[in-house]
Tab-separated table of C-alpha atoms in Angstrom:
chain	number	residue	atom	x	y	z
A	162	MET	CA	11.845	38.456	74.588
A	163	SER	CA	15.612	38.832	74.396
A	164	THR	CA	17.787	35.879	75.292
A	165	SER	CA	20.996	37.873	75.618
A	166	ASP	CA	21.373	41.071	77.642
A	167	ALA	CA	24.177	43.138	79.091
A	168	THR	CA	23.208	41.813	82.528
A	169	PRO	CA	22.479	38.069	82.603
A	170	PRO	CA	18.875	37.332	83.611
A	171	SER	CA	18.274	35.928	87.073
A	172	GLY	CA	17.912	32.188	87.401
A	173	VAL	CA	20.402	31.395	84.622
A	174	ILE	CA	21.919	27.958	85.164
A	175	THR	CA	25.267	26.569	84.099
A	176	LEU	CA	26.586	23.143	83.153
A	177	ASP	CA	30.110	21.914	83.668
A	178	ALA	CA	32.047	21.042	80.525
A	179	LEU	CA	31.658	17.271	80.935
A	180	ASP	CA	27.874	17.446	81.362
A	181	LEU	CA	27.497	19.772	78.378
A	182	ALA	CA	29.650	17.517	76.184
A	183	ALA	CA	27.693	14.431	77.268
A	184	LEU	CA	24.321	16.025	76.536
A	185	ILE	CA	25.413	17.313	73.123
A	186	ALA	CA	26.761	13.840	72.290
A	187	SER	CA	23.388	12.373	73.300
A	188	ARG	CA	21.624	14.850	71.021
A	189	VAL	CA	23.853	13.974	68.056
A	190	CYS	CA	23.299	10.251	68.667
A	191	HIS	CA	19.545	10.867	68.766
A	192	ASP	CA	19.720	12.573	65.373
A	193	VAL	CA	21.622	9.758	63.645
A	194	ILE	CA	20.349	6.622	65.378
A	195	SER	CA	17.186	6.367	63.266
A	196	PRO	CA	18.850	6.314	59.818
A	197	VAL	CA	21.678	4.113	61.091
A	198	GLY	CA	19.109	1.683	62.479
A	199	ALA	CA	17.349	1.663	59.112
A	200	ILE	CA	20.652	0.782	57.409
A	201	VAL	CA	21.064	-2.164	59.785
A	202	ASN	CA	17.515	-3.309	59.028
A	203	GLY	CA	18.179	-3.079	55.289
A	204	LEU	CA	21.347	-5.163	55.612
A	205	GLU	CA	19.466	-7.811	57.584
A	206	ILE	CA	16.867	-8.018	54.811
A	207	LEU	CA	19.613	-8.439	52.204
A	208	GLU	CA	21.180	-11.219	54.246
A	209	ASP	CA	17.991	-13.244	54.676
A	210	GLU	CA	15.764	-12.304	51.736
A	211	LYS	CA	15.872	-14.058	48.335
A	212	ASP	CA	12.960	-12.205	46.726
A	213	GLU	CA	14.339	-9.661	44.251
A	214	GLY	CA	11.556	-7.185	44.996
A	215	MET	CA	12.357	-7.191	48.703
A	216	ARG	CA	16.084	-6.960	48.000
A	217	GLY	CA	15.448	-3.922	45.816
A	218	PHE	CA	13.437	-2.382	48.637
A	219	ALA	CA	16.339	-3.066	51.022
A	220	PHE	CA	18.861	-1.416	48.672
A	221	ASP	CA	16.648	1.660	48.396
A	222	LEU	CA	16.264	1.801	52.184
A	223	ILE	CA	20.011	1.557	52.720
A	224	LYS	CA	20.763	4.208	50.102
A	225	LYS	CA	18.198	6.652	51.459
A	226	SER	CA	19.152	6.079	55.096
A	227	ALA	CA	22.890	6.401	54.410
A	228	ALA	CA	22.302	9.748	52.696
A	229	GLN	CA	20.162	10.888	55.620
A	230	ALA	CA	22.755	9.832	58.186
A	231	SER	CA	25.508	11.611	56.243
A	232	ALA	CA	23.430	14.816	55.998
A	233	ARG	CA	22.690	14.792	59.704
A	234	LEU	CA	26.328	14.228	60.640
A	235	GLN	CA	27.478	17.042	58.347
A	236	PHE	CA	24.929	19.373	59.952
A	237	CYS	CA	25.927	18.373	63.481
A	238	ARG	CA	29.630	18.766	62.672
A	239	ILE	CA	29.099	22.487	62.050
A	240	ALA	CA	26.183	23.206	64.394
A	241	PHE	CA	27.713	21.457	67.408
A	242	GLY	CA	31.344	20.787	66.445
A	243	ALA	CA	34.524	22.733	67.099
A	244	ALA	CA	35.128	23.672	63.446
A	245	GLY	CA	38.598	25.077	64.067
A	246	SER	CA	39.836	27.746	66.459
A	247	ALA	CA	37.716	30.310	68.293
A	248	ALA	CA	38.468	32.813	65.512
A	249	ALA	CA	37.698	30.383	62.684
A	250	MET	CA	35.527	31.635	59.834
A	251	LEU	CA	32.714	29.604	58.277
A	252	ASP	CA	30.923	30.116	54.974
A	253	LEU	CA	27.174	30.795	54.985
A	254	GLY	CA	27.019	28.887	51.709
A	255	ASP	CA	28.261	25.769	53.484
A	256	ALA	CA	25.711	26.400	56.230
A	257	GLU	CA	22.948	26.477	53.626
A	258	GLN	CA	24.032	23.154	52.143
A	259	VAL	CA	24.093	21.299	55.463
A	260	ALA	CA	20.833	22.923	56.574
A	261	ARG	CA	19.076	21.776	53.394
A	262	GLY	CA	20.340	18.237	53.860
A	263	PHE	CA	19.161	18.142	57.456
A	264	ILE	CA	15.902	20.116	57.317
A	265	GLU	CA	14.251	19.548	53.959
A	266	ASP	CA	11.882	16.616	53.642
A	267	GLN	CA	8.352	15.935	52.438
A	268	LYS	CA	6.897	18.126	55.204
A	269	THR	CA	9.355	20.998	55.541
A	270	LYS	CA	11.010	23.191	52.906
A	271	LEU	CA	13.836	25.667	53.355
A	272	THR	CA	14.251	28.969	51.512
A	273	TRP	CA	17.635	30.611	52.001
A	274	GLU	CA	18.264	34.245	51.090
A	275	ALA	CA	21.316	34.887	53.260
A	276	PRO	CA	24.116	35.962	50.878
A	277	ARG	CA	27.259	33.873	50.852
A	278	GLN	CA	29.957	35.345	53.095
A	279	LEU	CA	32.537	34.267	55.646
A	280	LEU	CA	31.518	34.872	59.260
A	281	LEU	CA	32.974	34.010	62.625
A	282	LYS	CA	32.096	30.399	63.363
A	283	ASN	CA	29.884	31.152	66.371
A	284	LYS	CA	27.573	33.321	64.246
A	285	VAL	CA	27.162	30.512	61.715
A	286	LYS	CA	26.735	27.894	64.448
A	287	LEU	CA	24.068	30.094	66.018
A	288	LEU	CA	22.207	30.426	62.716
A	289	LEU	CA	22.128	26.656	62.220
A	290	ASN	CA	20.945	26.095	65.769
A	291	LEU	CA	18.188	28.682	65.360
A	292	VAL	CA	17.074	26.976	62.144
A	293	LEU	CA	16.869	23.773	64.159
A	294	VAL	CA	14.816	25.544	66.828
A	295	ALA	CA	12.550	26.870	64.053
A	296	THR	CA	11.714	23.323	62.976
A	297	THR	CA	10.195	22.698	66.414
A	298	THR	CA	7.786	25.621	65.937
A	299	ILE	CA	6.065	23.978	62.945
A	300	PRO	CA	5.433	20.393	64.115
A	301	ARG	CA	3.206	19.669	61.110
A	302	GLY	CA	5.747	21.008	58.619
A	303	GLY	CA	5.786	24.109	56.474
A	304	VAL	CA	8.400	26.557	55.197
A	305	ILE	CA	11.443	27.951	56.984
A	306	ALA	CA	12.806	31.147	55.381
A	307	VAL	CA	16.303	32.365	56.297
A	308	THR	CA	17.451	35.914	55.527
A	309	SER	CA	20.325	38.106	56.705
A	310	GLU	CA	21.155	41.795	56.805
A	311	GLY	CA	24.520	43.509	57.027
A	312	GLU	CA	28.004	42.095	56.738
A	313	GLY	CA	30.709	40.764	59.013
A	314	ASP	CA	30.273	41.448	62.716
A	315	ALA	CA	27.139	43.497	62.003
A	316	THR	CA	25.312	40.621	60.292
A	317	ALA	CA	21.814	39.982	61.640
A	318	PHE	CA	19.617	36.961	60.930
A	319	ARG	CA	15.865	36.536	60.534
A	320	ILE	CA	14.227	33.116	60.413
A	321	VAL	CA	10.523	32.843	59.617
A	322	ALA	CA	8.781	29.511	60.164
A	323	THR	CA	5.363	29.302	58.524
A	324	GLY	CA	3.024	26.360	58.863
A	325	PRO	CA	-0.264	25.111	60.313
A	326	THR	CA	-0.496	25.267	64.125
A	327	ALA	CA	2.813	27.126	64.319
A	328	ARG	CA	3.746	27.825	67.927
A	329	VAL	CA	6.708	28.503	70.196
A	330	PRO	CA	7.211	25.299	72.209
A	331	GLY	CA	6.987	25.637	75.967
A	332	ASN	CA	10.228	26.621	77.725
A	333	VAL	CA	12.108	27.415	74.479
A	334	VAL	CA	12.405	31.130	75.279
A	335	ASP	CA	13.638	30.308	78.778
A	336	LEU	CA	16.056	27.690	77.480
A	337	LEU	CA	17.520	30.145	74.962
A	338	ALA	CA	18.010	32.541	77.879
A	339	GLY	CA	19.817	29.890	79.918
A	340	ARG	CA	16.921	29.019	82.189
A	341	ALA	CA	15.373	25.567	82.485
A	342	PRO	CA	12.477	23.860	84.291
A	343	ASP	CA	13.485	22.767	87.796
A	344	ASP	CA	16.949	24.226	87.151
A	345	ARG	CA	18.056	21.187	85.176
A	346	VAL	CA	18.876	20.448	81.544
A	347	ASP	CA	18.659	17.033	79.893
A	348	ALA	CA	19.204	15.650	76.399
A	349	HIS	CA	15.614	16.505	75.391
A	350	VAL	CA	16.140	20.255	75.863
A	351	ILE	CA	19.899	20.657	75.414
A	352	GLN	CA	19.679	22.000	71.841
A	353	PRO	CA	17.882	25.326	72.513
A	354	PHE	CA	19.884	25.693	75.732
A	355	TYR	CA	23.081	25.210	73.707
A	356	ALA	CA	21.835	27.720	71.121
A	357	GLY	CA	21.597	30.269	73.920
A	358	LEU	CA	25.193	29.556	74.927
A	359	VAL	CA	26.341	30.029	71.330
A	360	ALA	CA	24.386	33.310	71.110
A	361	LYS	CA	26.235	34.580	74.160
A	362	ALA	CA	29.585	33.511	72.704
A	363	ALA	CA	28.693	35.252	69.414
A	364	ASN	CA	27.632	38.415	71.278
A	365	MET	CA	24.174	38.243	69.746
A	366	ALA	CA	20.684	38.757	71.168
A	367	VAL	CA	17.936	36.365	70.109
A	368	THR	CA	14.179	36.918	70.102
A	369	ILE	CA	11.491	34.456	69.110
A	370	GLU	CA	7.821	35.312	68.885
A	371	ALA	CA	4.572	34.504	67.106
A	372	GLU	CA	3.796	37.233	64.555
A	373	ILE	CA	0.657	35.442	63.368
A	374	GLU	CA	-0.701	33.113	66.037
A	375	GLY	CA	-0.985	29.578	64.753
A	376	GLU	CA	0.706	30.373	61.447
A	377	ARG	CA	4.058	32.199	61.627
A	378	ILE	CA	6.925	32.290	64.124
A	379	VAL	CA	9.771	34.776	63.677
A	380	THR	CA	13.225	34.379	65.206
A	381	ARG	CA	15.763	37.211	65.077
A	382	ALA	CA	19.435	37.325	66.029
A	383	THR	CA	21.176	40.701	66.223
A	384	THR	CA	24.595	41.797	67.384
A	385	ILE	CA	24.669	43.378	70.841
A	386	PRO	CA	26.201	46.891	70.625
A	387	ALA	CA	29.574	47.213	72.321
């Protein structure tokens, strides 16, 4: 199902600028609050604990959590941030680095075969947001493979998420198309809704579908012909 068409689908809702900014800020805070909280916990252990083993554990926790918080902020800076003017160009190589820092963990691995090139920022922001959407399709972890075809304005993206019980979460297709349950958007669903807004700004159509039910979900983003 396409999330961007020449004629906007019926039922598309809009948010004013203040509401959109507030919801995106809430999403970013959600992404960083866990590692920041872990840093605070580690510091409290260091303050009160005399046992060297526990202090070593606290140092490891702080180090790991600080790296995680930094990775998440770097990802959010590009995926949700302004990143320069409307015509600013971003490097797919930089997108790969921040995506790896944000996505890869013990459950989920990222393979990236999109060649390094400079693209308009909205195309790169869209790719990162679609990678984030892809993580929600494999709740038990797996592999997310990113590829691209073409160059410049004609660049198209393909994201394949493979994992056990892979599925397209409810309402994601509608949210990408600008529609939402009960005609409202909150911080829990703002990310795919925002991805749809970025797709429109990038003049790209997005489809997401299960190619192998329960195993593989494929997301595509292609430029809409003029």
